[in-house]
PDB file of C-alpha atoms in Angstrom:
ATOM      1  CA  UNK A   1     -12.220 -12.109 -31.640  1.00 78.00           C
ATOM      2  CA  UNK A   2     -10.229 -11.791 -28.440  1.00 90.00           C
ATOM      3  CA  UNK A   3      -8.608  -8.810 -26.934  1.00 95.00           C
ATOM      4  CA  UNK A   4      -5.225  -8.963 -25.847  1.00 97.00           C
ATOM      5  CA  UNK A   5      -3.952  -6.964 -22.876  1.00 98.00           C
ATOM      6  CA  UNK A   6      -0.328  -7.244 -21.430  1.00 97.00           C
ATOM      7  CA  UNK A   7      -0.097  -6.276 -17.857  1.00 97.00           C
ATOM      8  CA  UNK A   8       3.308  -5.500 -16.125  1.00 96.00           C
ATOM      9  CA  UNK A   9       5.196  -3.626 -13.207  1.00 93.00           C
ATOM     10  CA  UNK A  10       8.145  -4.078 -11.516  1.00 90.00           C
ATOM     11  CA  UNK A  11       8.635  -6.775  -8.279  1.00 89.00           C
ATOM     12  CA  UNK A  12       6.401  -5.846  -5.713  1.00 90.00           C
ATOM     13  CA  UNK A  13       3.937  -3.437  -7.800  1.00 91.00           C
ATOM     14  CA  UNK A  14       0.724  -5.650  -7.332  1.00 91.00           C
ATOM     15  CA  UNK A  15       0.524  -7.696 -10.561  1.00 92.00           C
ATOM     16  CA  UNK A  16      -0.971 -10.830  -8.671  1.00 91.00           C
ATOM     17  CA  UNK A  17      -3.515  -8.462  -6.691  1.00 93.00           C
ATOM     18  CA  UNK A  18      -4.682  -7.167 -10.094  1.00 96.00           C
ATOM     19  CA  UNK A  19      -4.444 -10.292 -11.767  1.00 95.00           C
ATOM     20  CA  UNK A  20      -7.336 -11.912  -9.485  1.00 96.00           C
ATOM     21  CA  UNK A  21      -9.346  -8.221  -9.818  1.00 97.00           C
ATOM     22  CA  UNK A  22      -9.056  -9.266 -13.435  1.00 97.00           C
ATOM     23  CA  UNK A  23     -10.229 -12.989 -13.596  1.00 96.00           C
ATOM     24  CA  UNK A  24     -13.183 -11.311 -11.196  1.00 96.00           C
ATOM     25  CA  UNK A  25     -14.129  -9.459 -13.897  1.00 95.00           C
ATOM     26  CA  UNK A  26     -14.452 -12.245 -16.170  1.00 95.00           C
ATOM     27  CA  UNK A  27     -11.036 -11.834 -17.886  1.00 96.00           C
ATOM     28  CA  UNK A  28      -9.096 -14.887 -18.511  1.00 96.00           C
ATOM     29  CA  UNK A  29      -5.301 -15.378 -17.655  1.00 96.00           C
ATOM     30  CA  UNK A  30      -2.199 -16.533 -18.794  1.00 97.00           C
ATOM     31  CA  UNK A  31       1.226 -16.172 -16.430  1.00 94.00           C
ATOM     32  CA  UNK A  32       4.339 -16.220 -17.750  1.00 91.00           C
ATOM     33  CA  UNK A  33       5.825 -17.192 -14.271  1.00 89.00           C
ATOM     34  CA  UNK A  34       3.430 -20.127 -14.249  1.00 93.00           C
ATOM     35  CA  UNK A  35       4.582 -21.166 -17.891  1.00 95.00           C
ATOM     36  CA  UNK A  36       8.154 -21.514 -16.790  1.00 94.00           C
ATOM     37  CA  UNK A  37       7.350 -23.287 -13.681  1.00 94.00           C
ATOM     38  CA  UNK A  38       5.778 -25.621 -15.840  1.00 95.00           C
ATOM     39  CA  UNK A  39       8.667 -25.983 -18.383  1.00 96.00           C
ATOM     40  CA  UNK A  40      11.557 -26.216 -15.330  1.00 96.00           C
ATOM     41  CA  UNK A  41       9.078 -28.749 -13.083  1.00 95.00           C
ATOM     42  CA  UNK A  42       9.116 -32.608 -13.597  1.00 95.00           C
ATOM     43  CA  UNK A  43       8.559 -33.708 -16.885  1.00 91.00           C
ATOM     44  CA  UNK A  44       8.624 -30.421 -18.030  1.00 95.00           C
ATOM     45  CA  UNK A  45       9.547 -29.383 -21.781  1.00 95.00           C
ATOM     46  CA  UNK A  46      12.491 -27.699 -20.609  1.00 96.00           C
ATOM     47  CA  UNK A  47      13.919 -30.376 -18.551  1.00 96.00           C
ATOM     48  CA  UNK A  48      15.979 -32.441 -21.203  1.00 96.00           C
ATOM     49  CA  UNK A  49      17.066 -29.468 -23.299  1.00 96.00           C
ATOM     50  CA  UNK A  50      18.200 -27.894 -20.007  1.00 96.00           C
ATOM     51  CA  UNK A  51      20.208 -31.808 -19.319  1.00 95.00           C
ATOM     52  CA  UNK A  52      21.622 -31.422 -22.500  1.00 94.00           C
ATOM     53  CA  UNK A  53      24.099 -28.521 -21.450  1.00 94.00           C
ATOM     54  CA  UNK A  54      23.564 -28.483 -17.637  1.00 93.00           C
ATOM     55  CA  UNK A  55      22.959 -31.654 -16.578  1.00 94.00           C
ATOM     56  CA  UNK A  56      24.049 -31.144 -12.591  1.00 95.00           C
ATOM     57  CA  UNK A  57      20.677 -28.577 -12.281  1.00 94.00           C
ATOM     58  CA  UNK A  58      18.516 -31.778 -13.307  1.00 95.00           C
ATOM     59  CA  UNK A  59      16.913 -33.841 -10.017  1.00 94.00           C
ATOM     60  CA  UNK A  60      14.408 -35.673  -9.776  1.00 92.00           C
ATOM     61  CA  UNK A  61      13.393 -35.302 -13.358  1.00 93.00           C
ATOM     62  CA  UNK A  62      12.993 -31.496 -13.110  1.00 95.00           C
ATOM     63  CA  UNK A  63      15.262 -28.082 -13.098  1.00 96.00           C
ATOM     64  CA  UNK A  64      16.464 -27.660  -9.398  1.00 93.00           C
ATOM     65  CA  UNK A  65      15.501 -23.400  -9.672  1.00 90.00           C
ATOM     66  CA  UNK A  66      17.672 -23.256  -7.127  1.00 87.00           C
ATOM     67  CA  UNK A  67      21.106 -24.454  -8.435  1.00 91.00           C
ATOM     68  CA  UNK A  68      20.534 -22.769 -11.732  1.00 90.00           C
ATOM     69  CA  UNK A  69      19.926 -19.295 -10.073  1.00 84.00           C
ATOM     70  CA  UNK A  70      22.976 -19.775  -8.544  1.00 84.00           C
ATOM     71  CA  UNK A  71      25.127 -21.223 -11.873  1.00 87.00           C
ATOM     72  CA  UNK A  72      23.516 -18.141 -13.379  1.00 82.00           C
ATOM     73  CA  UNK A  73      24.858 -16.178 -10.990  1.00 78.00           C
ATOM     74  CA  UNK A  74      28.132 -17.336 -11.222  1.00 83.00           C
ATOM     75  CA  UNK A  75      28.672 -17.769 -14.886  1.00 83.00           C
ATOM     76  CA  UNK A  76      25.823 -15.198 -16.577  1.00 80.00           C
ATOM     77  CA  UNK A  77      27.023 -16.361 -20.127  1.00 88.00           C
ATOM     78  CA  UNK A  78      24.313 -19.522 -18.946  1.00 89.00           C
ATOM     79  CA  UNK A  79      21.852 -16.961 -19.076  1.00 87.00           C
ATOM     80  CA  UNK A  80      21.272 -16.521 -22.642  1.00 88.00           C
ATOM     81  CA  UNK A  81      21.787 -20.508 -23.226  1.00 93.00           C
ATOM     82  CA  UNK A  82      18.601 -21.024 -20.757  1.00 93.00           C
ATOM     83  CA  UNK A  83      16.619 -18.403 -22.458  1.00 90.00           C
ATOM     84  CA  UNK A  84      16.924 -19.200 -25.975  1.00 93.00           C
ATOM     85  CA  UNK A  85      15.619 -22.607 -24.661  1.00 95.00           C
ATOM     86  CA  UNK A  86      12.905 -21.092 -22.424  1.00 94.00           C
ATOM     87  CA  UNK A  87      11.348 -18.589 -24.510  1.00 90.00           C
ATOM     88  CA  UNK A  88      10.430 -20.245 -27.318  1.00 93.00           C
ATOM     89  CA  UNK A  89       8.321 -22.608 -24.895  1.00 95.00           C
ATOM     90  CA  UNK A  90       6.639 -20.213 -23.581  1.00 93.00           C
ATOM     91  CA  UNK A  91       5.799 -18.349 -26.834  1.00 91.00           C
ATOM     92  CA  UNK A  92       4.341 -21.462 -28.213  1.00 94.00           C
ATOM     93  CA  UNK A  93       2.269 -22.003 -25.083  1.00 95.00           C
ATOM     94  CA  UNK A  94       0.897 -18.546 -25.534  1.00 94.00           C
ATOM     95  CA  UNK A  95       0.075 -19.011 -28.419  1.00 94.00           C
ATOM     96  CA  UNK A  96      -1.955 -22.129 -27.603  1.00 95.00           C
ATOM     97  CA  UNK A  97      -3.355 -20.340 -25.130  1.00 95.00           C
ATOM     98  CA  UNK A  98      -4.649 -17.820 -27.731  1.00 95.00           C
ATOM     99  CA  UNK A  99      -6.136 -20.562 -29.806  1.00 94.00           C
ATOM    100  CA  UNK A 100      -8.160 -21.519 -27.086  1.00 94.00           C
ATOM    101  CA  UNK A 101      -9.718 -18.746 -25.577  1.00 94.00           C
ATOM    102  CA  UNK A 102     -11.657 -17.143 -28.515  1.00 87.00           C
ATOM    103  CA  UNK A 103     -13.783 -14.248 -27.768  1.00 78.00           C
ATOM    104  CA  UNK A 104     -12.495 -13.360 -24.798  1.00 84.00           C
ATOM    105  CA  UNK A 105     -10.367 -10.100 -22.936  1.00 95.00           C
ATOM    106  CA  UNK A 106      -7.146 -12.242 -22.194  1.00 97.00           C
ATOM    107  CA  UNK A 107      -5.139 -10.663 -20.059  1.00 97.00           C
ATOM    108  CA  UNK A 108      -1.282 -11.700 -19.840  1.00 97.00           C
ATOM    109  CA  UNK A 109       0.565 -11.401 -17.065  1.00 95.00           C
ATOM    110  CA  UNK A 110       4.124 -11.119 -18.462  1.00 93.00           C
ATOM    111  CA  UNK A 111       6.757  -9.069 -15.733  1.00 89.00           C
ATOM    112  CA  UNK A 112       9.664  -8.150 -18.400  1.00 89.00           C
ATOM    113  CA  UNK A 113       7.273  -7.521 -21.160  1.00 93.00           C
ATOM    114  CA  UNK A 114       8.912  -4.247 -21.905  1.00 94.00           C
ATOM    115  CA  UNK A 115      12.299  -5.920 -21.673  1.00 90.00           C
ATOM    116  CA  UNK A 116      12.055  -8.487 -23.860  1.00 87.00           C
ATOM    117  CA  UNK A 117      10.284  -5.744 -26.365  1.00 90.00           C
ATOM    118  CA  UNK A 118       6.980  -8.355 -26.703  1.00 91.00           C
ATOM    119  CA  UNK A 119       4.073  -4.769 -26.300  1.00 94.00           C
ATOM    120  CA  UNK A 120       3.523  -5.191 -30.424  1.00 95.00           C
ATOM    121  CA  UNK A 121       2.058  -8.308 -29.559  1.00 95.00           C
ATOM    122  CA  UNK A 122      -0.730  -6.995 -27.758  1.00 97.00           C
ATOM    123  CA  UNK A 123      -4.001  -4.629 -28.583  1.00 97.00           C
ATOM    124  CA  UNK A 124      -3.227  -2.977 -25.382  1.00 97.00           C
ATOM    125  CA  UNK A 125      -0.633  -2.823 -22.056  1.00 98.00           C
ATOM    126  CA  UNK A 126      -1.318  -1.901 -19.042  1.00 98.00           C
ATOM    127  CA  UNK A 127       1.346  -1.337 -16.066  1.00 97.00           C
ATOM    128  CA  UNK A 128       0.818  -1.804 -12.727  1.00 96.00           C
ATOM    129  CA  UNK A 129       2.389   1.047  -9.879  1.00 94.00           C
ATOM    130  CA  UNK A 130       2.838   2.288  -6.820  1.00 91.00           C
ATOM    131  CA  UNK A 131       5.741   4.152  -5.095  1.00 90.00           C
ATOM    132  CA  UNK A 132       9.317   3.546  -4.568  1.00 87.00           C
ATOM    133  CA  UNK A 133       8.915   3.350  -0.934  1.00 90.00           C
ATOM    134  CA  UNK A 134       5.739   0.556  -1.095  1.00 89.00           C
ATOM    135  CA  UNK A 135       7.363  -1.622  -3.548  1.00 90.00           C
ATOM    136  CA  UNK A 136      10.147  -2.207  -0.943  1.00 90.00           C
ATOM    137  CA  UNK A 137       8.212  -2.945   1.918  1.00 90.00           C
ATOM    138  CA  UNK A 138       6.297  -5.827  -0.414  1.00 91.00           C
ATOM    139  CA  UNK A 139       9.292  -7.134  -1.509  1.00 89.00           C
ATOM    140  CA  UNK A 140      10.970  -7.354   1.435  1.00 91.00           C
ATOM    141  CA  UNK A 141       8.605  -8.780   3.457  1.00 91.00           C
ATOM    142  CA  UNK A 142       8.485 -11.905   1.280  1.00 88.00           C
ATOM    143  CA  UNK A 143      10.455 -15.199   2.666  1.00 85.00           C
ATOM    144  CA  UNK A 144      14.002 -15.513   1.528  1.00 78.00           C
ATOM    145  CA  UNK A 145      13.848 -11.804  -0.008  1.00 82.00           C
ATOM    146  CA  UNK A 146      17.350  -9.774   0.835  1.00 83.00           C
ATOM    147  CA  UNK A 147      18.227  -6.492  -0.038  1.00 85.00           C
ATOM    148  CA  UNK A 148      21.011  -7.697  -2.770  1.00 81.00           C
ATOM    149  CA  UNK A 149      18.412 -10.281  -4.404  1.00 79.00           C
ATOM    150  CA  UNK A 150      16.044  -7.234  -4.822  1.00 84.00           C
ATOM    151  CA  UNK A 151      18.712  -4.538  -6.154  1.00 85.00           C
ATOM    152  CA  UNK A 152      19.738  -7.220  -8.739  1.00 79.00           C
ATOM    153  CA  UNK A 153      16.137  -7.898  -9.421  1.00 83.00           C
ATOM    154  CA  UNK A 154      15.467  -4.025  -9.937  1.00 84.00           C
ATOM    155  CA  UNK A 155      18.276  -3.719 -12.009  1.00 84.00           C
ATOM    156  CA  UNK A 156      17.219  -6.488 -14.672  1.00 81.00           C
ATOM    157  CA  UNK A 157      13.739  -4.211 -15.503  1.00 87.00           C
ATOM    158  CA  UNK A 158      13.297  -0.682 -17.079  1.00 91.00           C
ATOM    159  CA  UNK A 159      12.523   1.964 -14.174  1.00 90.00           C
ATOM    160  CA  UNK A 160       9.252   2.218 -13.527  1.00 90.00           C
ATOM    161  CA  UNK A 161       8.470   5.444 -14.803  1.00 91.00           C
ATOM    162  CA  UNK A 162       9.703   4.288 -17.678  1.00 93.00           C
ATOM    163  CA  UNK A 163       7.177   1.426 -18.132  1.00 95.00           C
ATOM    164  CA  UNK A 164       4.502   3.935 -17.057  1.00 94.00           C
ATOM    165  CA  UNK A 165       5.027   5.829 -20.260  1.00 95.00           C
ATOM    166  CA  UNK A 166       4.931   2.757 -21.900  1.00 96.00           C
ATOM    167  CA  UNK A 167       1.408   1.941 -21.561  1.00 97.00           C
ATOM    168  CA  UNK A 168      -2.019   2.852 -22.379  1.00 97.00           C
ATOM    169  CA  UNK A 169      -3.325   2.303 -18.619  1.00 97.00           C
ATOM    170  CA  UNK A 170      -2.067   2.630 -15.495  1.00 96.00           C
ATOM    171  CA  UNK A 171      -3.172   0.726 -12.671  1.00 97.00           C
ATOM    172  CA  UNK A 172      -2.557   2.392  -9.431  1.00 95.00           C
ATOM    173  CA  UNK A 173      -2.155  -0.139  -6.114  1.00 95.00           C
ATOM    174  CA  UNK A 174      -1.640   2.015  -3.597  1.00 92.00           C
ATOM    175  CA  UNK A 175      -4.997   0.239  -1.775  1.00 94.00           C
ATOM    176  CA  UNK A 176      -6.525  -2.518  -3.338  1.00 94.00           C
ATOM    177  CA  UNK A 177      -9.704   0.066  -4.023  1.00 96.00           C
ATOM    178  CA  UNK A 178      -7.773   2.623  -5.831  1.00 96.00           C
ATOM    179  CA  UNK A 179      -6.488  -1.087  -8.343  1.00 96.00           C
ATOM    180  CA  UNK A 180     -10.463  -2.418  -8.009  1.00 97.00           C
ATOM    181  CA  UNK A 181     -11.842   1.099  -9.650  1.00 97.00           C
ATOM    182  CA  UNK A 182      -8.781   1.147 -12.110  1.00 97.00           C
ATOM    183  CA  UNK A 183      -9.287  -2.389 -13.309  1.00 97.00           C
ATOM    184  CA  UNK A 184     -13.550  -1.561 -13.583  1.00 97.00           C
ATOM    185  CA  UNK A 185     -12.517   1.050 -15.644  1.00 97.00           C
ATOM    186  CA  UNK A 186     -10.189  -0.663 -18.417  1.00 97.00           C
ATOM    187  CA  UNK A 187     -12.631  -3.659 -18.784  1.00 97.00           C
ATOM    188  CA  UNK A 188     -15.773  -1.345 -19.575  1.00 96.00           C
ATOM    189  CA  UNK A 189     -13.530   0.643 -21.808  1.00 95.00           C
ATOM    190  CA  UNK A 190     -12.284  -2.623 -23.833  1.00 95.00           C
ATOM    191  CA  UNK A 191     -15.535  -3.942 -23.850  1.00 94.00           C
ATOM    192  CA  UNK A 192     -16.857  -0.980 -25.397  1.00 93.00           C
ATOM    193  CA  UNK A 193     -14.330  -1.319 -28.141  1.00 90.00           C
ATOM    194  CA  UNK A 194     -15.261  -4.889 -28.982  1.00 89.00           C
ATOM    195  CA  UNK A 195     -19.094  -3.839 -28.880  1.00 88.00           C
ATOM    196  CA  UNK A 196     -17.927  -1.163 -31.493  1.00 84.00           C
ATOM    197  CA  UNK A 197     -15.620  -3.609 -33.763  1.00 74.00           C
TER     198      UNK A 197
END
């Protein structure tokens, strides 16, 4: 039987950090991110359901991110349109994903897991943090980033705090030791419960 663990945390919190700290501890992976790159990149199973009602985002046989970001943007009524195509793509392809990892802790990396109310799916979540003041400095030191993209970013996910309450770990990343002891931690503890099942 596998374990399930969501991880989340805001932009800029150190879910890709904690990620790897996972896979090093013989956890295996799934990325939501990933899963829609997939869908939106050439040949992708998004790509001519996407054509169907935007066809000017479609080059090249694959979604130009780009262009729909900025439809979005400029008509958010698109949004919901996109997602009711994109999620259910990526819920089947977790699910496959579930199917073929038996026996395993699989640990899925999911950023708006509390937003789109998806933490009964999982035997556990754990949230990534670190302060107000960190999580800016990331962020903004990433190419493209500007101070508008990440307010509208920010205001798309729960606060923090909130998300902190949320879970059954926390995963401090203040210093990548302070998220290496965390992460030791919540594997031994989940092994433990699947020595005891």
């Amino acid at each position: 039987m596998s374990y399930l663990l969501g991880l989340t945390g805001s932009i800029g919190m150190g879910k890709s950090t904690t990620c790897a700290l996972f896979a090093k501890s013989g956890c295996v992976i799934w990325d939501a991110d990933l899963t829609v790159h997939k869908a939106y990149g050439r040949g992708g199973a998004a790509v001519e359901p996407v054509r169907s009602i935007l066809p000017q985002v479609i080059e090249k046989q694959q979604i130009n991110r780009e262009k729909l970001r900025q439809l979005i943007s400029e008509f958010p009524s698109i949004l919901p349109k996109i997602e009711a195509i994109i999620h259910p793509l990526v819920q089947q392809d977790r699910q496959n994903f579930i199917t073929a990892n038996p026996s395993s802790i699989l640990v899925f990396d999911i950023p708006l897991l509390f937003e789109l109310n998806t933490e009964a799916d999982f035997d556990a979540v754990a949230c990534v943090f670190s302060e107000p003041k960190l999580q800016k400095e990331r962020v903004m030191a990433r190419p493209g980033m500007t101070k508008n993209y990440f307010e509208m970013i920010l205001s798309k996910q729960l606060p923090a705090a909130e998300k902190v309450a949320r879970s059954d770990y926390v995963i401090n990343t203040a210093t990548l030791k302070t998220a290496e002891i965390a992460v030791e931690i919540i594997v031994k503890n989940i092994r433990r419960k699947l020595e005891n099942a």
